mmCIF file of C-alpha atoms in Angstrom:
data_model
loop_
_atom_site.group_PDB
_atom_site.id
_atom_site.type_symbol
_atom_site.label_atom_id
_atom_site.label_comp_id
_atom_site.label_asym_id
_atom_site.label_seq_id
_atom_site.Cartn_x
_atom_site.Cartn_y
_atom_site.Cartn_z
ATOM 1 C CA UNK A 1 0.000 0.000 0.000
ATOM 2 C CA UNK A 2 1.560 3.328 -0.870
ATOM 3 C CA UNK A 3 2.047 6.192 1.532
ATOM 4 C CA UNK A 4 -0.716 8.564 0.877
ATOM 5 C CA UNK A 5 1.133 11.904 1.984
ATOM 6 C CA UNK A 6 0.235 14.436 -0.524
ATOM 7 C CA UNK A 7 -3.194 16.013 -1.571
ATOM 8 C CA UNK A 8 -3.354 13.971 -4.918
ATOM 9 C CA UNK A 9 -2.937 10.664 -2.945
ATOM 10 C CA UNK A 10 -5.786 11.838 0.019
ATOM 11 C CA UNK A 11 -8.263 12.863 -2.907
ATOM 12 C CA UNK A 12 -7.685 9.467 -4.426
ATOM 13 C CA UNK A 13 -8.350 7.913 -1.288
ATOM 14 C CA UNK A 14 -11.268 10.179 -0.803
ATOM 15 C CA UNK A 15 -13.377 9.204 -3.856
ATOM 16 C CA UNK A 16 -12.359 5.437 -2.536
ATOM 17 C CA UNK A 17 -14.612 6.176 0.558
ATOM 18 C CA UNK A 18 -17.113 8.062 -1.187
ATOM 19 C CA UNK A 19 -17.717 5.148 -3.798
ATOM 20 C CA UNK A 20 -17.701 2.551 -0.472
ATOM 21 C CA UNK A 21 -20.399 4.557 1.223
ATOM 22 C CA UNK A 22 -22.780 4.575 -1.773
ATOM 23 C CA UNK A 23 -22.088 0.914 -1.657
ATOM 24 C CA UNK A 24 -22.913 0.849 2.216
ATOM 25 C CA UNK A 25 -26.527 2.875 1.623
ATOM 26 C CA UNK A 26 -27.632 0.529 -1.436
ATOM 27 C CA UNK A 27 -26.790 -1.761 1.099
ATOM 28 C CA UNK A 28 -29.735 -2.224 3.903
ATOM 29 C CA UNK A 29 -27.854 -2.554 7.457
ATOM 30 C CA UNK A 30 -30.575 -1.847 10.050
ATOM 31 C CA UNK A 31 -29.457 -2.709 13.718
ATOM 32 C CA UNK A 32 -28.781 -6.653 13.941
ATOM 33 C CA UNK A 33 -29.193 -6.625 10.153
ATOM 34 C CA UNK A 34 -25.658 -5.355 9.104
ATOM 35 C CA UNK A 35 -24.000 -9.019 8.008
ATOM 36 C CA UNK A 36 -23.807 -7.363 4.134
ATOM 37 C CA UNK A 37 -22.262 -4.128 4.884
ATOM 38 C CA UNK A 38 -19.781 -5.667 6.972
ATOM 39 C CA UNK A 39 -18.967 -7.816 4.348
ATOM 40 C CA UNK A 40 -18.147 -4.453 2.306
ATOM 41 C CA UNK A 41 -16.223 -3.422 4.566
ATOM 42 C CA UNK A 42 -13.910 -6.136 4.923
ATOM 43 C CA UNK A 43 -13.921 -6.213 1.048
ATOM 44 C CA UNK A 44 -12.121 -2.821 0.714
ATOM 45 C CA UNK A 45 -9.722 -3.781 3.283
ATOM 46 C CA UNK A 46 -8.495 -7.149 1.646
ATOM 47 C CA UNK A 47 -8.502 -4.697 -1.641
ATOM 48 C CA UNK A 48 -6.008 -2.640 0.816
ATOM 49 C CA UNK A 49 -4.040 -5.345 1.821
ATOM 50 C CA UNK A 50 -4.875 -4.405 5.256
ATOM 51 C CA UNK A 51 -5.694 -7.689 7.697
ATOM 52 C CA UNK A 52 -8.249 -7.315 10.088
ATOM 53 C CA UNK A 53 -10.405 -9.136 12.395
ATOM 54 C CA UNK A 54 -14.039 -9.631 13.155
ATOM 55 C CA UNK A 55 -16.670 -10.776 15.794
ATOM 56 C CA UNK A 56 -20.555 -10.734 14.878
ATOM 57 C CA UNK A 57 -21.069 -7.873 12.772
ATOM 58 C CA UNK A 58 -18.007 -5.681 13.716
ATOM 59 C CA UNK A 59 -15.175 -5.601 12.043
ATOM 60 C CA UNK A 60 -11.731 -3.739 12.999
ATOM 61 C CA UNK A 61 -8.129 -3.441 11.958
ATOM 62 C CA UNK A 62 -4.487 -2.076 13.425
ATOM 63 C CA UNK A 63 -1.821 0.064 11.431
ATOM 64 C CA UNK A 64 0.879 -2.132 9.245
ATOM 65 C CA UNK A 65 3.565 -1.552 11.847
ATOM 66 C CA UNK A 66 1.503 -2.181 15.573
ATOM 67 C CA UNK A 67 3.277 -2.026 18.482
ATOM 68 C CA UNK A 68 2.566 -3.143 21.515
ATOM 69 C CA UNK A 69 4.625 -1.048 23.609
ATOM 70 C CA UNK A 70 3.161 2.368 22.497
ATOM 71 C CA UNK A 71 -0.238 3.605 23.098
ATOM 72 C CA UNK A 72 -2.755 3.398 21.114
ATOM 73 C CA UNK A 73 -6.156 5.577 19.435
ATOM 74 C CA UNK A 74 -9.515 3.854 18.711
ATOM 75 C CA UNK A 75 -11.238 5.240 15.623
ATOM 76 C CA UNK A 76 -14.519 4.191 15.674
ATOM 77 C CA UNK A 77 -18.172 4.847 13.481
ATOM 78 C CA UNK A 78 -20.852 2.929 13.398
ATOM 79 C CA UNK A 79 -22.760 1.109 9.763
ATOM 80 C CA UNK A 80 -25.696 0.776 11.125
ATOM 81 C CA UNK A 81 -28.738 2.711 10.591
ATOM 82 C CA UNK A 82 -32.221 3.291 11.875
ATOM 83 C CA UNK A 83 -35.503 2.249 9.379
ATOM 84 C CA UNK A 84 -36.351 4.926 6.930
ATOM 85 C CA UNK A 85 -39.519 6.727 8.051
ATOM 86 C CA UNK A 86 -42.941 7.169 5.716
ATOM 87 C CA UNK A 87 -42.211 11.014 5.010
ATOM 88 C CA UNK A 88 -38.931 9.749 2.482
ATOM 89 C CA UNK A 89 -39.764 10.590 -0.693
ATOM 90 C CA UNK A 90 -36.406 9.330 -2.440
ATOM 91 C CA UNK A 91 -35.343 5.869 -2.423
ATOM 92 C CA UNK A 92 -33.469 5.394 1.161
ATOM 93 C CA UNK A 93 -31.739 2.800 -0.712
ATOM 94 C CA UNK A 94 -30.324 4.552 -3.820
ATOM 95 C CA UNK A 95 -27.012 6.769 -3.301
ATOM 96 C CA UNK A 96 -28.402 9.751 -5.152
ATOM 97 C CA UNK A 97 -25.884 12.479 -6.175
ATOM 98 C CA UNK A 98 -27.495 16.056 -6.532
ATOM 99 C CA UNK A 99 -25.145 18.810 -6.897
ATOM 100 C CA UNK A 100 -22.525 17.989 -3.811
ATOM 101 C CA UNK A 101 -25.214 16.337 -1.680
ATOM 102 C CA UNK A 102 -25.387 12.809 -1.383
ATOM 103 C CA UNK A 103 -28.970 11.378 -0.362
ATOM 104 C CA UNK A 104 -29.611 7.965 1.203
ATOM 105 C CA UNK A 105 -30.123 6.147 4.472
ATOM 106 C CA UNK A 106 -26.897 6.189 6.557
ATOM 107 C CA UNK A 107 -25.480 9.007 4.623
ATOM 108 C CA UNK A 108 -25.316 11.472 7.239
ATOM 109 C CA UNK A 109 -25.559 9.155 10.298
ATOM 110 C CA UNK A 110 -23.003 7.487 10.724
ATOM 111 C CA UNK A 111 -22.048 6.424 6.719
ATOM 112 C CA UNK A 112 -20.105 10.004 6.182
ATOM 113 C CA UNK A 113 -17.939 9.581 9.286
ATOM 114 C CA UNK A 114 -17.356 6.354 9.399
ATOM 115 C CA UNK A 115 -15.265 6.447 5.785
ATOM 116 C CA UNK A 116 -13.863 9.431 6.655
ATOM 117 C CA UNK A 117 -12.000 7.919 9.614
ATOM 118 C CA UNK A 118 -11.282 4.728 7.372
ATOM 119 C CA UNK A 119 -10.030 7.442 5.011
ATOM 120 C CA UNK A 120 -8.259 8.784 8.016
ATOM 121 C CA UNK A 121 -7.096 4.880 9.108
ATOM 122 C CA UNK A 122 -5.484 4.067 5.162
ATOM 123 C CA UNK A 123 -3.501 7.528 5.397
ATOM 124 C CA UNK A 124 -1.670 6.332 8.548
ATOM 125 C CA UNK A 125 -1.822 2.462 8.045
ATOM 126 C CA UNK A 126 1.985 2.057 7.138
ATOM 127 C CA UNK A 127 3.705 4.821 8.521
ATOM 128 C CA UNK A 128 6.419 3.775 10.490
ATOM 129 C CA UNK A 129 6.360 7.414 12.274
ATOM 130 C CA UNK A 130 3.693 6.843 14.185
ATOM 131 C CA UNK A 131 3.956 7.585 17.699
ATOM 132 C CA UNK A 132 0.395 5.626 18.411
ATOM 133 C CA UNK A 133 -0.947 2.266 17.488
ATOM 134 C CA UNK A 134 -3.892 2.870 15.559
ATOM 135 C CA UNK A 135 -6.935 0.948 15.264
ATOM 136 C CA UNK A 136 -10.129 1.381 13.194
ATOM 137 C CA UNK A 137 -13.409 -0.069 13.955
ATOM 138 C CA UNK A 138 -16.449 0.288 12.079
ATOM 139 C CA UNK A 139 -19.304 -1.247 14.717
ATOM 140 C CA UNK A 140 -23.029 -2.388 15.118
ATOM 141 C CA UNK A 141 -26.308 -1.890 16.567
ATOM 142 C CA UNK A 142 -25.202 1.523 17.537
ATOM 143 C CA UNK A 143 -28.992 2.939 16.609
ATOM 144 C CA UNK A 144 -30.043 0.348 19.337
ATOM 145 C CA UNK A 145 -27.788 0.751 22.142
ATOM 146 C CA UNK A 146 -27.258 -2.893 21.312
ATOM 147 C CA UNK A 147 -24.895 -5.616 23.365
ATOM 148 C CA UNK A 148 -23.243 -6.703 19.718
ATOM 149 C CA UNK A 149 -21.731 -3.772 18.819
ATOM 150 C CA UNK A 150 -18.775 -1.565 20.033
ATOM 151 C CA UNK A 151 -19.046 -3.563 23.302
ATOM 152 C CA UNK A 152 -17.970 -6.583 22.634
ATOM 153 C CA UNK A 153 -15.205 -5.248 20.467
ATOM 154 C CA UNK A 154 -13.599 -3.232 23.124
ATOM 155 C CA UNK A 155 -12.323 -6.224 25.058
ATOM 156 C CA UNK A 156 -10.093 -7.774 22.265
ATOM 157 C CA UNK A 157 -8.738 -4.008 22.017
ATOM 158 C CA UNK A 158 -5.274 -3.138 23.504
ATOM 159 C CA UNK A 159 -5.750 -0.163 26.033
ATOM 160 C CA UNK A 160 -7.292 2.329 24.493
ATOM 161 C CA UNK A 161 -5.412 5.826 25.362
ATOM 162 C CA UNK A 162 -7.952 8.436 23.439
ATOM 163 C CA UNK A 163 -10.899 7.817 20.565
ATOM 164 C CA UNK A 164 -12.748 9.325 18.057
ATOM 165 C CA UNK A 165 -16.088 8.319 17.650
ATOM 166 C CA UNK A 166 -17.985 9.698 14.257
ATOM 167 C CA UNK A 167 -21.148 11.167 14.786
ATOM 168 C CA UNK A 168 -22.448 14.224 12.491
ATOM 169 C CA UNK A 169 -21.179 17.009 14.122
ATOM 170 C CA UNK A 170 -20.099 19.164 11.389
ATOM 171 C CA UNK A 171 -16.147 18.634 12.395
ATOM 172 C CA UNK A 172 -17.087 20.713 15.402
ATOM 173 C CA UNK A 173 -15.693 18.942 19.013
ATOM 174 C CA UNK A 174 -17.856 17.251 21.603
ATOM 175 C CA UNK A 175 -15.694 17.023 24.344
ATOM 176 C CA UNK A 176 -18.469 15.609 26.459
ATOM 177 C CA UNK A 177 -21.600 13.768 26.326
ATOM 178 C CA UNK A 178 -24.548 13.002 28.517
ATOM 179 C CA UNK A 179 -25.145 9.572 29.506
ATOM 180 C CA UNK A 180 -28.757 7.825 29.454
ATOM 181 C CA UNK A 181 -30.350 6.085 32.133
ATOM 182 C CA UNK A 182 -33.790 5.007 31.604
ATOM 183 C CA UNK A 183 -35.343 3.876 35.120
ATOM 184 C CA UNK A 184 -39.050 1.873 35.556
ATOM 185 C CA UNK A 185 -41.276 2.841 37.909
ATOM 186 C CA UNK A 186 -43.733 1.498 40.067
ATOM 187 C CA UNK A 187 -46.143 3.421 41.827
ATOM 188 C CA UNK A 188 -48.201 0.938 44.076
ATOM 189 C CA UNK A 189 -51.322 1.559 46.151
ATOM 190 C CA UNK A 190 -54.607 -0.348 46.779
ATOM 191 C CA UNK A 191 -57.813 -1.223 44.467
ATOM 192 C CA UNK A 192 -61.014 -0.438 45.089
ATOM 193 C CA UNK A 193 -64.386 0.918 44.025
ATOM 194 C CA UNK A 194 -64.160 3.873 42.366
ATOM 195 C CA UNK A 195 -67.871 5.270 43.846
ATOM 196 C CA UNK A 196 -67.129 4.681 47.032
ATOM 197 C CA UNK A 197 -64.165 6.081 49.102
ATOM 198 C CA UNK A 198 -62.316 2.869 48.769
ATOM 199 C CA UNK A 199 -58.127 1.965 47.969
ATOM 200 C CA UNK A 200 -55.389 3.725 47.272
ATOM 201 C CA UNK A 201 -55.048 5.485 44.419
ATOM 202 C CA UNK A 202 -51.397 4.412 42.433
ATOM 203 C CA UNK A 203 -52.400 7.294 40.130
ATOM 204 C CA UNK A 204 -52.162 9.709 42.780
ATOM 205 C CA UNK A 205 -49.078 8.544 44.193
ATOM 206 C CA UNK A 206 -47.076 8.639 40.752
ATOM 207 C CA UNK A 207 -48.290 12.031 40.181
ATOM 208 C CA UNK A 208 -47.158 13.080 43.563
ATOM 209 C CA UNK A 209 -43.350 11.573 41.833
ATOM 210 C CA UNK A 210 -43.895 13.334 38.448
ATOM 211 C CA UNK A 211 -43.857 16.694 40.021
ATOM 212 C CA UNK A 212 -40.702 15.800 41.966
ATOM 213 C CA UNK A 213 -38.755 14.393 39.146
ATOM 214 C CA UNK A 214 -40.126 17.650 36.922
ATOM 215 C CA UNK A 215 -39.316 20.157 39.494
ATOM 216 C CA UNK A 216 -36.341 18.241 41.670
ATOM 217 C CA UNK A 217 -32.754 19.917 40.298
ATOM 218 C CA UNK A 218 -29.294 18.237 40.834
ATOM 219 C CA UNK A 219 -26.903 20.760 42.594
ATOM 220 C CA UNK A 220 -24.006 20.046 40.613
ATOM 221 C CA UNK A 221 -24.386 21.373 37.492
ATOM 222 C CA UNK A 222 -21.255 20.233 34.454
ATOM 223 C CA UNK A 223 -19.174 23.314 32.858
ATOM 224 C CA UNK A 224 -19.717 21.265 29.557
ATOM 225 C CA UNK A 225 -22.810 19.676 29.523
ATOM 226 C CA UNK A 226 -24.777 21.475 32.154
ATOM 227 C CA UNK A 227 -27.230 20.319 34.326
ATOM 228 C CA UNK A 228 -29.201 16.622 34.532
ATOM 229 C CA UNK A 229 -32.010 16.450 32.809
ATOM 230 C CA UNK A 230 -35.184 14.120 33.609
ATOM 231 C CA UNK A 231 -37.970 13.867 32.410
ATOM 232 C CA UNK A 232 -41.556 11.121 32.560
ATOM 233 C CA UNK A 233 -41.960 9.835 29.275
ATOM 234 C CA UNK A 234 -44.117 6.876 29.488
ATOM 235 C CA UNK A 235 -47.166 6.325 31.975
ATOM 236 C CA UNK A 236 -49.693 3.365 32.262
ATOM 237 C CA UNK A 237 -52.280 2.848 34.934
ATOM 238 C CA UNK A 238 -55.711 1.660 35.529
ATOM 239 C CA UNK A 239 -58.185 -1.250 33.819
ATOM 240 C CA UNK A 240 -61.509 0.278 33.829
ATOM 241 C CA UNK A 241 -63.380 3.399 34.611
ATOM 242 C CA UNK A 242 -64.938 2.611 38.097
ATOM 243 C CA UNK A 243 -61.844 0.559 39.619
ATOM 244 C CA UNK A 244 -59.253 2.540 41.647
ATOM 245 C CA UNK A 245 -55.947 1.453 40.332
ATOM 246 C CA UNK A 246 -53.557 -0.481 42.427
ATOM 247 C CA UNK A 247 -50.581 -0.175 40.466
ATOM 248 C CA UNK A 248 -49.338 2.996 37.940
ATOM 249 C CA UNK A 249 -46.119 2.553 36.184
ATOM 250 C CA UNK A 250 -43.774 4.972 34.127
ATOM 251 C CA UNK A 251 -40.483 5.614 33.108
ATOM 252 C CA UNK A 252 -38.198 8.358 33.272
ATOM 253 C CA UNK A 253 -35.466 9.708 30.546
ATOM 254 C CA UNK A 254 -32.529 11.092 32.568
ATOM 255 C CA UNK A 255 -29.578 11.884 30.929
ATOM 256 C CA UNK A 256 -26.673 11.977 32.828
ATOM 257 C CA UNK A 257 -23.511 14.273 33.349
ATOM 258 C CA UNK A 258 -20.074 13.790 34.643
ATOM 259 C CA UNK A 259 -21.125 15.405 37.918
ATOM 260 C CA UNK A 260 -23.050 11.938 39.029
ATOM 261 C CA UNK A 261 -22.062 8.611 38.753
ATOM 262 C CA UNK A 262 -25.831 6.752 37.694
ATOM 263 C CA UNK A 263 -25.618 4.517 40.539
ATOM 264 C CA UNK A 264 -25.570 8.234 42.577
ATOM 265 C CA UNK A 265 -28.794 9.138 40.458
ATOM 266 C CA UNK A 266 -30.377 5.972 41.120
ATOM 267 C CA UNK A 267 -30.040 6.805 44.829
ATOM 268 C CA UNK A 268 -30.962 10.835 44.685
ATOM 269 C CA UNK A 269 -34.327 9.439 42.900
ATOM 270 C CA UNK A 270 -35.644 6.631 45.206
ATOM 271 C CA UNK A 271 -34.598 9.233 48.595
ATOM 272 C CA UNK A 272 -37.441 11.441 46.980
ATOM 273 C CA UNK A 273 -40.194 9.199 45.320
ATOM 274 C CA UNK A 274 -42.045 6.688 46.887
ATOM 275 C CA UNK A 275 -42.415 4.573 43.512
ATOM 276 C CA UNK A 276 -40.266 1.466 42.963
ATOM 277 C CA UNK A 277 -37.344 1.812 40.699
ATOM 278 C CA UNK A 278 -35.788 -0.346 37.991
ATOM 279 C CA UNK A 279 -32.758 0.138 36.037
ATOM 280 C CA UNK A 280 -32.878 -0.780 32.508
ATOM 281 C CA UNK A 281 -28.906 -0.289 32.365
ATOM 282 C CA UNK A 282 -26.461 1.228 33.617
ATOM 283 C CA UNK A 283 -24.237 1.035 30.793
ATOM 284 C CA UNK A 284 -24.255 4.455 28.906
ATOM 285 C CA UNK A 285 -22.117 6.209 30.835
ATOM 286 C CA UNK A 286 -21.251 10.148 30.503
ATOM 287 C CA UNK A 287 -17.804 10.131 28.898
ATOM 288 C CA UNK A 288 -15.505 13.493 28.109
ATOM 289 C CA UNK A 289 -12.150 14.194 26.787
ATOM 290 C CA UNK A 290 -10.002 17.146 28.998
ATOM 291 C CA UNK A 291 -10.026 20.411 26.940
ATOM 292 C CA UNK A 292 -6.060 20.185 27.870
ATOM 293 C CA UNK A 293 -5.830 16.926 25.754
ATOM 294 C CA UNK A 294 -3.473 16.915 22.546
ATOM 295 C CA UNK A 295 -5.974 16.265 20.134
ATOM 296 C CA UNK A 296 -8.824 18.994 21.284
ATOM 297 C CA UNK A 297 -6.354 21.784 21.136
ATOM 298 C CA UNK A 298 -5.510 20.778 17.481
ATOM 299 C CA UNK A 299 -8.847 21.225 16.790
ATOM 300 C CA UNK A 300 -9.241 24.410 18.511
ATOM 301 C CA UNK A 301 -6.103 25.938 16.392
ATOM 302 C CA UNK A 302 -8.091 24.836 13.189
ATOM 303 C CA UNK A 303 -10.966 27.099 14.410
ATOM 304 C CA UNK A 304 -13.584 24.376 15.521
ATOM 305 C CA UNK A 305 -15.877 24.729 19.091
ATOM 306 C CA UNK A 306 -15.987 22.706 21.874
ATOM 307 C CA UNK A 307 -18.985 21.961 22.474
ATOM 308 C CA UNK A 308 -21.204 19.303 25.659
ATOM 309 C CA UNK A 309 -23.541 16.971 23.388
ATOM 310 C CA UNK A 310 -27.068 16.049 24.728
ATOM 311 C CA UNK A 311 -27.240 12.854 22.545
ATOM 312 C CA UNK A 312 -25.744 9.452 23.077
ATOM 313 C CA UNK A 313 -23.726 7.657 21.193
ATOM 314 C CA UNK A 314 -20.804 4.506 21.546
ATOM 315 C CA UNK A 315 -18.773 6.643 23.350
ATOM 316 C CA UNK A 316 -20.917 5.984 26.257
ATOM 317 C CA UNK A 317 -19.667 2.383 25.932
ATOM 318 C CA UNK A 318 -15.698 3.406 26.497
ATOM 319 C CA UNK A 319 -14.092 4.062 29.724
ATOM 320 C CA UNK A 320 -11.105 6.672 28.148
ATOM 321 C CA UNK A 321 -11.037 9.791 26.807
ATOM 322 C CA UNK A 322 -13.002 10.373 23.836
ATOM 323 C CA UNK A 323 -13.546 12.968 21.439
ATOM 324 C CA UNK A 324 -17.219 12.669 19.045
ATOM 325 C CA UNK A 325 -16.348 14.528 15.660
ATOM 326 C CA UNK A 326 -17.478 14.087 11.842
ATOM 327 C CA UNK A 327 -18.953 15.688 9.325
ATOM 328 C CA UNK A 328 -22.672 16.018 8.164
ATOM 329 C CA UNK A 329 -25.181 18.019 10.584
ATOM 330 C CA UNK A 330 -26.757 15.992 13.448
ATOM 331 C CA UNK A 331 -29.840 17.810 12.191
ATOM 332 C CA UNK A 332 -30.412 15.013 9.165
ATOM 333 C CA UNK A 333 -29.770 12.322 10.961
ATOM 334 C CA UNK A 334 -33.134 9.629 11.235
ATOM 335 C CA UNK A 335 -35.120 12.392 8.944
ATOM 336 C CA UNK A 336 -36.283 11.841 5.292
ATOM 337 C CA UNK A 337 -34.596 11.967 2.397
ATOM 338 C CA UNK A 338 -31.689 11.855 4.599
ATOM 339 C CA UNK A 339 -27.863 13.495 3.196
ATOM 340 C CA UNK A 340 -24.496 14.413 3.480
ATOM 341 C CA UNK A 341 -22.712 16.732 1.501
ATOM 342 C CA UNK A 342 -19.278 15.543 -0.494
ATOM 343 C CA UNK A 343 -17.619 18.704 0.286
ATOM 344 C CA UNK A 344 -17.911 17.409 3.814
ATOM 345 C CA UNK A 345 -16.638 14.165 3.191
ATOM 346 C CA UNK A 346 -13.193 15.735 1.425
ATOM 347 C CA UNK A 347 -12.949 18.761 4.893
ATOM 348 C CA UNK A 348 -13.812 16.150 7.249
ATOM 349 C CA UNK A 349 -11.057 13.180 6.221
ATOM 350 C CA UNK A 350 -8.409 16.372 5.745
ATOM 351 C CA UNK A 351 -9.215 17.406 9.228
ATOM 352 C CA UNK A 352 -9.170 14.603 10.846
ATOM 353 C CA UNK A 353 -5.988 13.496 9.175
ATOM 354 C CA UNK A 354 -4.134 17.215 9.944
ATOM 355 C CA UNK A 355 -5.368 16.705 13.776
ATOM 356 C CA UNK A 356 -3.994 13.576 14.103
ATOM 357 C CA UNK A 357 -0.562 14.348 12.556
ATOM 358 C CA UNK A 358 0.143 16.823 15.407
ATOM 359 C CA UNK A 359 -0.742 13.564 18.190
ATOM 360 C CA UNK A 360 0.708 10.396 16.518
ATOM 361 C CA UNK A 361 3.268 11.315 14.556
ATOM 362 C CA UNK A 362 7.201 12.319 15.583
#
C-alpha cells in the first residue's frame, strides 16, 4: 500500500470512501441486520491489503507496523442505521448524487464519518512514524444501544489511550456527552371501588413523583454539559373506569452528566419518590475528553468549538477519553430523504488526518 502523503494521494483515497459509502446505503444494514455491509467493509480492506479481524457484525483493523509497547487511538463509526420513516420521498436505498449532496439512508448518520475515519485509518496504516498504534473499527447496533456492537469489540482491544467516535457534528468537538439512564417505575397503592371512598389510588401517588422528578434539580451542574435532565416519558395505569388502580407505572429519561455517577442518580431518585425503581442499564455512561488533551487543542487551532452533546452515542460504551467529531449536521440524521454533503466528506477526512498528525506522529 503506498504512503498517501500528498493532496493527490488523500483525494484518491477520498473518492475510494465516497464510492464505499454509496455501496454501504444501497446496502440495507438496520441494527442486527448489518452481516452485508460488513462484508463491504472487509472487502475494501483485503482490496487494501490491510488484515483485520471480526466478531458478529463488527469488524476492525491495526496500522501495518503495531506495536505493543506504544499507546494506542480507537477510531470508531458505526454502519448501522435506523428504518427509513414514511415522510422519504427518495429511495433510502439509492445513493443519489445532486449537486454535492449525497442522499440515502446512513449518509449522514453514521455512513459520512465512518469512511472518513477509514479514510483517516489508510492515510496512517503504514507509517512507520507513528507515535500511536492505531486501530479502526467500524461497529453495530449503535442505533439500538445494542450488546453486539462496540461492546464486545472493546475487550479484544489493547488499552485504548484516546478515541474518536464519528457522529455528524459538522467537524465541530464534543468534548463531552450526557449519559442515558432510563429507570421503571412502580407506583403501588390499593384497588377499590371507584364510587365509594375505597383503595389507594397508584395514580395519585405517581403524580405526587412526576412533580418531583419535573421540578427536583441536581446541585451540581457540568461546565460542559450542564445540568441533569429528567424527564416522565411513558405512563400506564388503571383497567376500567370505576376501579381505583392499584398499580401505575412509568419511566423516566434522565440523561446523565459527569457530575453523578448513575448509581448516585439511582439513589438521589428513590430518597425522593415513593415509587419502585428499575434500572434498565447502567451502561451508557457520561464520557468526556479534557479540553487540555493533545488532540482537542488541534482542533481548537483549526478554528472548531468545543462543544457538551445532549445525545448518546458509543462513546458511552468506552471508559477513556473520547472525542465525538465528523462531518454532516446531526440535524439530518433519522429524517427523510436523509444526506451528506461531499464537500464534507473531502474537509472532514483532511481534518481529521491534519489533527492527528500533530498527536501520533514524531
Amino acid at each position: 500500500m503506498s504512503s498517501l502523503t500528498d493532496s493527490e494521494n488523500i483525494q484518491k483515497l477520498t473518492q475510494e470512501v465516497i464510492s464505499l459509502l454509496k455501496k454501504l446505503i444501497e446496502t440495507p444494514s438496520f441494527s442486527k441486520e448489518e452481516e452485508q455491509t460488513a462484508a463491504l467493509i472487509q472487502d475494501f480492506f483485503r482490496q487494501k491489503e490491510i488484515s483485520f479481524q471480526t466478531k458478529k457484525n463488527n469488524v476492525w483493523a491495526y496500522n501495518k507496523y503495531f506495536d505493543a509497547t506504544k499507546p494506542t487511538v480507537l477510531l470508531n463509526s458505526h454502519h448501522d442505521t435506523v428504518k427509513p420513516n414514511k415522510s422519504w420521498t427518495l429511495d433510502p436505498f439509492q445513493a443519489l448524487v445532486e449537486d454535492d449532496k449525497l442522499f440515502g439512508l446512513g449518509s449522514n448518520d453514521a455512513g459520512g464519518c465512518l469512511v472518513s475515519l477509514i479514510a483517516t485509518f489508510c492515510h496512517f496504516y503504514d507509517r512507520e512514524d507513528l507515535t500511536y498504534n492505531i486501530v479502526i473499527a467500524a461497529t453495530a447496533e449503535e442505533e439500538i444501544s445494542g450488546k453486539e456492537g462496540l461492546e464486545i469489540v472493546v475487550p479484544e482491544l489493547p488499552e485504548i489511550s484516546f478515541a474518536i467516535v464519528g457522529e455528524p457534528t459538522e467537524m465541530h468537538l464534543a468534548v463531552a456527552e450526557k449519559g442515558l439512564l432510563v429507570l421503571d417505575c412502580t407506583a403501588k397503592g390499593k384497588s377499590g371501588h371507584a364510587a365509594r371512598e375505597e383503595g389507594d389510588n397508584a395514580i395519585y401517588k405517581a403524580i405526587q413523583d412526576i412533580e418531583w422528578i419535573r421540578n427536583y434539580k441536581f446541585p451540581k451542574v457540568s461546565p460542559t454539559l450542564g445540568p441533569i435532565k429528567m424527564s416522565v416519558t411513558i405512563i400506564n395505569a388503571g383497567t376500567q373506569h370505576n376501579v381505583v388502580p392499584d398499580s401505575c407505572v412509568f419511566t423516566i429519561d434522565v440523561r446523565a452528566t459527569d457530575q453523578y455517577t448513575l448509581e448516585e442518580i439511582i439513589e438521589v431518585i428513590q430518597e425522593n419518590i415513593q415509587s419502585e425503581i428499575s434500572a434498565r442499564s447502567i451502561r451508557l455512561r457520561p464520557s468526556s475528553i479534557p479540553m487540555e488533551h493533545p488532540i482537542v487543542q488541534a482542533g481548537l487551532k483549526r478554528g472548531r468549538t468545543a462543544y457538551g452533546s445532549p445525545t448518546t452515542s458509543d462513546q458511552a460504551l468506552l471508559d477513556c477519553s473520547s472525542l465525538k467529531m465528523g462531518p454532516g449536521h446531526s440535524e439530518r440524521s433519522h429524517t427523510a430523504n436523509e444526506f451528506i454533503y461531499l464537500h464534507e466528506i473531502e474537509a472532514g477526512i483532511l481534518q481529521y488526518i491534519s489533527m492527528l498528525e500533530e498527536v501520533v506522529t514524531m
